[in-house]
């Protein structure tokens, strides 16, 4: 009889947010796979619980190698508990490979729901939350970061990102460049911790604020692109959107078609705007 893989959410800041079932699973599990065993030790001490099973590390550096070992434990009937440093496993944290392998071997996978920086930031942002998409961490290199942002420049759902504090100012400046300086956003810092802060405003203003230096765990929530009708987009804006897509690697024909679809216009209108722009530039 196979075992069970349990994904357990851990506090993103305040340890009092730990779900009661987390303590139960920590005491019950045969194996606890932890992103950082030292942080796990501090968590169990704070919760007043003694791990009942063997503790092993499971992080980005050994995830591929350790997954088969944990699958064998599961196939042998073990109850394996997976915890990361904060929040839910698999959400920009280790876990996906193990879940996929467990599913492949028809092993039961369940979860202990817990705090989520993504949902907490969304709720506090003051931005629309009926539709959203999570984009994780952006690439570290500037050019790759701009390309990734350009891919979602027309996305109408609210966007959520994680970011390192020392890259926040560059990221917000890049967002202002691609999404527009006036696009609304919220920077959520140190959620549920003593120095929790939510800074809201236009991207350009937030970039200027972040340039002074920001510390802590960061989640950025950005308003989606406005719904635009044909009358709202002049020729210059159509050309700008085509160029953004071309810079991201799309062929001109594809970029024109995509911009036309976004704007609700015939492709000929966008094509004519691009041609007119080239003539005036020449």
JSON list of N, CA and C in Angstrom, two decimals, residues 246-277:
[
{"chain": "A", "resi": 246, "resn": "UNK", "atom": "N", "xyz": [7.54, 43.54, -31.44]},
{"chain": "A", "resi": 246, "resn": "UNK", "atom": "CA", "xyz": [8.68, 43.24, -32.31]},
{"chain": "A", "resi": 246, "resn": "UNK", "atom": "C", "xyz": [9.97, 43.15, -31.51]},
{"chain": "A", "resi": 247, "resn": "UNK", "atom": "N", "xyz": [10.12, 44.04, -30.55]},
{"chain": "A", "resi": 247, "resn": "UNK", "atom": "CA", "xyz": [11.32, 44.01, -29.70]},
{"chain": "A", "resi": 247, "resn": "UNK", "atom": "C", "xyz": [11.39, 42.72, -28.89]},
{"chain": "A", "resi": 248, "resn": "UNK", "atom": "N", "xyz": [10.22, 42.14, -28.59]},
{"chain": "A", "resi": 248, "resn": "UNK", "atom": "CA", "xyz": [10.17, 40.89, -27.83]},
{"chain": "A", "resi": 248, "resn": "UNK", "atom": "C", "xyz": [10.40, 39.68, -28.73]},
{"chain": "A", "resi": 249, "resn": "UNK", "atom": "N", "xyz": [10.56, 39.89, -30.05]},
{"chain": "A", "resi": 249, "resn": "UNK", "atom": "CA", "xyz": [10.89, 38.80, -30.95]},
{"chain": "A", "resi": 249, "resn": "UNK", "atom": "C", "xyz": [9.80, 38.38, -31.91]},
{"chain": "A", "resi": 250, "resn": "UNK", "atom": "N", "xyz": [8.63, 39.02, -31.87]},
{"chain": "A", "resi": 250, "resn": "UNK", "atom": "CA", "xyz": [7.57, 38.66, -32.79]},
{"chain": "A", "resi": 250, "resn": "UNK", "atom": "C", "xyz": [7.84, 39.24, -34.19]},
{"chain": "A", "resi": 251, "resn": "UNK", "atom": "N", "xyz": [7.40, 38.52, -35.20]},
{"chain": "A", "resi": 251, "resn": "UNK", "atom": "CA", "xyz": [7.47, 39.06, -36.55]},
{"chain": "A", "resi": 251, "resn": "UNK", "atom": "C", "xyz": [6.43, 40.16, -36.69]},
{"chain": "A", "resi": 252, "resn": "UNK", "atom": "N", "xyz": [6.70, 41.11, -37.60]},
{"chain": "A", "resi": 252, "resn": "UNK", "atom": "CA", "xyz": [5.82, 42.26, -37.71]},
{"chain": "A", "resi": 252, "resn": "UNK", "atom": "C", "xyz": [4.38, 41.85, -38.03]},
{"chain": "A", "resi": 253, "resn": "UNK", "atom": "N", "xyz": [4.22, 40.89, -38.91]},
{"chain": "A", "resi": 253, "resn": "UNK", "atom": "CA", "xyz": [2.88, 40.46, -39.28]},
{"chain": "A", "resi": 253, "resn": "UNK", "atom": "C", "xyz": [2.12, 39.95, -38.06]},
{"chain": "A", "resi": 254, "resn": "UNK", "atom": "N", "xyz": [2.81, 39.15, -37.23]},
{"chain": "A", "resi": 254, "resn": "UNK", "atom": "CA", "xyz": [2.17, 38.60, -36.03]},
{"chain": "A", "resi": 254, "resn": "UNK", "atom": "C", "xyz": [1.88, 39.70, -35.03]},
{"chain": "A", "resi": 255, "resn": "UNK", "atom": "N", "xyz": [2.82, 40.65, -34.90]},
{"chain": "A", "resi": 255, "resn": "UNK", "atom": "CA", "xyz": [2.63, 41.76, -33.95]},
{"chain": "A", "resi": 255, "resn": "UNK", "atom": "C", "xyz": [1.44, 42.62, -34.34]},
{"chain": "A", "resi": 256, "resn": "UNK", "atom": "N", "xyz": [1.31, 42.90, -35.61]},
{"chain": "A", "resi": 256, "resn": "UNK", "atom": "CA", "xyz": [0.18, 43.70, -36.10]},
{"chain": "A", "resi": 256, "resn": "UNK", "atom": "C", "xyz": [-1.14, 42.98, -35.82]},
{"chain": "A", "resi": 257, "resn": "UNK", "atom": "N", "xyz": [-1.18, 41.69, -36.10]},
{"chain": "A", "resi": 257, "resn": "UNK", "atom": "CA", "xyz": [-2.40, 40.91, -35.87]},
{"chain": "A", "resi": 257, "resn": "UNK", "atom": "C", "xyz": [-2.78, 40.91, -34.39]},
{"chain": "A", "resi": 258, "resn": "UNK", "atom": "N", "xyz": [-1.77, 40.76, -33.52]},
{"chain": "A", "resi": 258, "resn": "UNK", "atom": "CA", "xyz": [-2.04, 40.71, -32.09]},
{"chain": "A", "resi": 258, "resn": "UNK", "atom": "C", "xyz": [-2.55, 42.05, -31.57]},
{"chain": "A", "resi": 259, "resn": "UNK", "atom": "N", "xyz": [-1.92, 43.14, -32.01]},
{"chain": "A", "resi": 259, "resn": "UNK", "atom": "CA", "xyz": [-2.34, 44.48, -31.57]},
{"chain": "A", "resi": 259, "resn": "UNK", "atom": "C", "xyz": [-3.74, 44.78, -32.09]},
{"chain": "A", "resi": 260, "resn": "UNK", "atom": "N", "xyz": [-4.02, 44.38, -33.30]},
{"chain": "A", "resi": 260, "resn": "UNK", "atom": "CA", "xyz": [-5.36, 44.60, -33.85]},
{"chain": "A", "resi": 260, "resn": "UNK", "atom": "C", "xyz": [-6.41, 43.86, -33.03]},
{"chain": "A", "resi": 261, "resn": "UNK", "atom": "N", "xyz": [-6.09, 42.63, -32.63]},
{"chain": "A", "resi": 261, "resn": "UNK", "atom": "CA", "xyz": [-7.03, 41.84, -31.83]},
{"chain": "A", "resi": 261, "resn": "UNK", "atom": "C", "xyz": [-7.26, 42.48, -30.47]},
{"chain": "A", "resi": 262, "resn": "UNK", "atom": "N", "xyz": [-6.16, 42.97, -29.84]},
{"chain": "A", "resi": 262, "resn": "UNK", "atom": "CA", "xyz": [-6.27, 43.63, -28.54]},
{"chain": "A", "resi": 262, "resn": "UNK", "atom": "C", "xyz": [-7.16, 44.87, -28.62]},
{"chain": "A", "resi": 263, "resn": "UNK", "atom": "N", "xyz": [-6.98, 45.64, -29.69]},
{"chain": "A", "resi": 263, "resn": "UNK", "atom": "CA", "xyz": [-7.68, 46.91, -29.83]},
{"chain": "A", "resi": 263, "resn": "UNK", "atom": "C", "xyz": [-9.07, 46.78, -30.44]},
{"chain": "A", "resi": 264, "resn": "UNK", "atom": "N", "xyz": [-9.40, 45.60, -30.94]},
{"chain": "A", "resi": 264, "resn": "UNK", "atom": "CA", "xyz": [-10.70, 45.41, -31.58]},
{"chain": "A", "resi": 264, "resn": "UNK", "atom": "C", "xyz": [-10.78, 46.14, -32.91]},
{"chain": "A", "resi": 265, "resn": "UNK", "atom": "N", "xyz": [-9.67, 46.16, -33.64]},
{"chain": "A", "resi": 265, "resn": "UNK", "atom": "CA", "xyz": [-9.61, 46.88, -34.91]},
{"chain": "A", "resi": 265, "resn": "UNK", "atom": "C", "xyz": [-9.27, 45.92, -36.05]},
{"chain": "A", "resi": 266, "resn": "UNK", "atom": "N", "xyz": [-9.60, 46.26, -37.28]},
{"chain": "A", "resi": 266, "resn": "UNK", "atom": "CA", "xyz": [-9.14, 45.48, -38.42]},
{"chain": "A", "resi": 266, "resn": "UNK", "atom": "C", "xyz": [-7.62, 45.56, -38.52]},
{"chain": "A", "resi": 267, "resn": "UNK", "atom": "N", "xyz": [-7.00, 44.49, -38.98]},
{"chain": "A", "resi": 267, "resn": "UNK", "atom": "CA", "xyz": [-5.53, 44.47, -39.11]},
{"chain": "A", "resi": 267, "resn": "UNK", "atom": "C", "xyz": [-5.06, 45.57, -40.06]},
{"chain": "A", "resi": 268, "resn": "UNK", "atom": "N", "xyz": [-5.85, 45.90, -41.05]},
{"chain": "A", "resi": 268, "resn": "UNK", "atom": "CA", "xyz": [-5.46, 46.92, -42.03]},
{"chain": "A", "resi": 268, "resn": "UNK", "atom": "C", "xyz": [-5.23, 48.27, -41.34]},
{"chain": "A", "resi": 269, "resn": "UNK", "atom": "N", "xyz": [-6.03, 48.60, -40.33]},
{"chain": "A", "resi": 269, "resn": "UNK", "atom": "CA", "xyz": [-5.88, 49.88, -39.63]},
{"chain": "A", "resi": 269, "resn": "UNK", "atom": "C", "xyz": [-4.52, 49.96, -38.94]},
{"chain": "A", "resi": 270, "resn": "UNK", "atom": "N", "xyz": [-4.14, 48.88, -38.27]},
{"chain": "A", "resi": 270, "resn": "UNK", "atom": "CA", "xyz": [-2.85, 48.85, -37.56]},
{"chain": "A", "resi": 270, "resn": "UNK", "atom": "C", "xyz": [-1.71, 48.85, -38.58]},
{"chain": "A", "resi": 271, "resn": "UNK", "atom": "N", "xyz": [-1.86, 48.08, -39.65]},
{"chain": "A", "resi": 271, "resn": "UNK", "atom": "CA", "xyz": [-0.83, 48.03, -40.69]},
{"chain": "A", "resi": 271, "resn": "UNK", "atom": "C", "xyz": [-0.60, 49.42, -41.28]},
{"chain": "A", "resi": 272, "resn": "UNK", "atom": "N", "xyz": [-1.67, 50.13, -41.59]},
{"chain": "A", "resi": 272, "resn": "UNK", "atom": "CA", "xyz": [-1.55, 51.46, -42.17]},
{"chain": "A", "resi": 272, "resn": "UNK", "atom": "C", "xyz": [-0.85, 52.42, -41.21]},
{"chain": "A", "resi": 273, "resn": "UNK", "atom": "N", "xyz": [-1.13, 52.28, -39.91]},
{"chain": "A", "resi": 273, "resn": "UNK", "atom": "CA", "xyz": [-0.48, 53.14, -38.91]},
{"chain": "A", "resi": 273, "resn": "UNK", "atom": "C", "xyz": [1.02, 52.89, -38.88]},
{"chain": "A", "resi": 274, "resn": "UNK", "atom": "N", "xyz": [1.42, 51.62, -38.97]},
{"chain": "A", "resi": 274, "resn": "UNK", "atom": "CA", "xyz": [2.84, 51.27, -38.96]},
{"chain": "A", "resi": 274, "resn": "UNK", "atom": "C", "xyz": [3.53, 51.81, -40.21]},
{"chain": "A", "resi": 275, "resn": "UNK", "atom": "N", "xyz": [2.89, 51.64, -41.36]},
{"chain": "A", "resi": 275, "resn": "UNK", "atom": "CA", "xyz": [3.47, 52.14, -42.62]},
{"chain": "A", "resi": 275, "resn": "UNK", "atom": "C", "xyz": [3.61, 53.65, -42.60]},
{"chain": "A", "resi": 276, "resn": "UNK", "atom": "N", "xyz": [2.58, 54.34, -42.12]},
{"chain": "A", "resi": 276, "resn": "UNK", "atom": "CA", "xyz": [2.61, 55.81, -42.03]},
{"chain": "A", "resi": 276, "resn": "UNK", "atom": "C", "xyz": [3.72, 56.29, -41.11]},
{"chain": "A", "resi": 277, "resn": "UNK", "atom": "N", "xyz": [3.93, 55.55, -40.01]},
{"chain": "A", "resi": 277, "resn": "UNK", "atom": "CA", "xyz": [4.99, 55.91, -39.07]},
{"chain": "A", "resi": 277, "resn": "UNK", "atom": "C", "xyz": [6.36, 55.77, -39.72]}
]
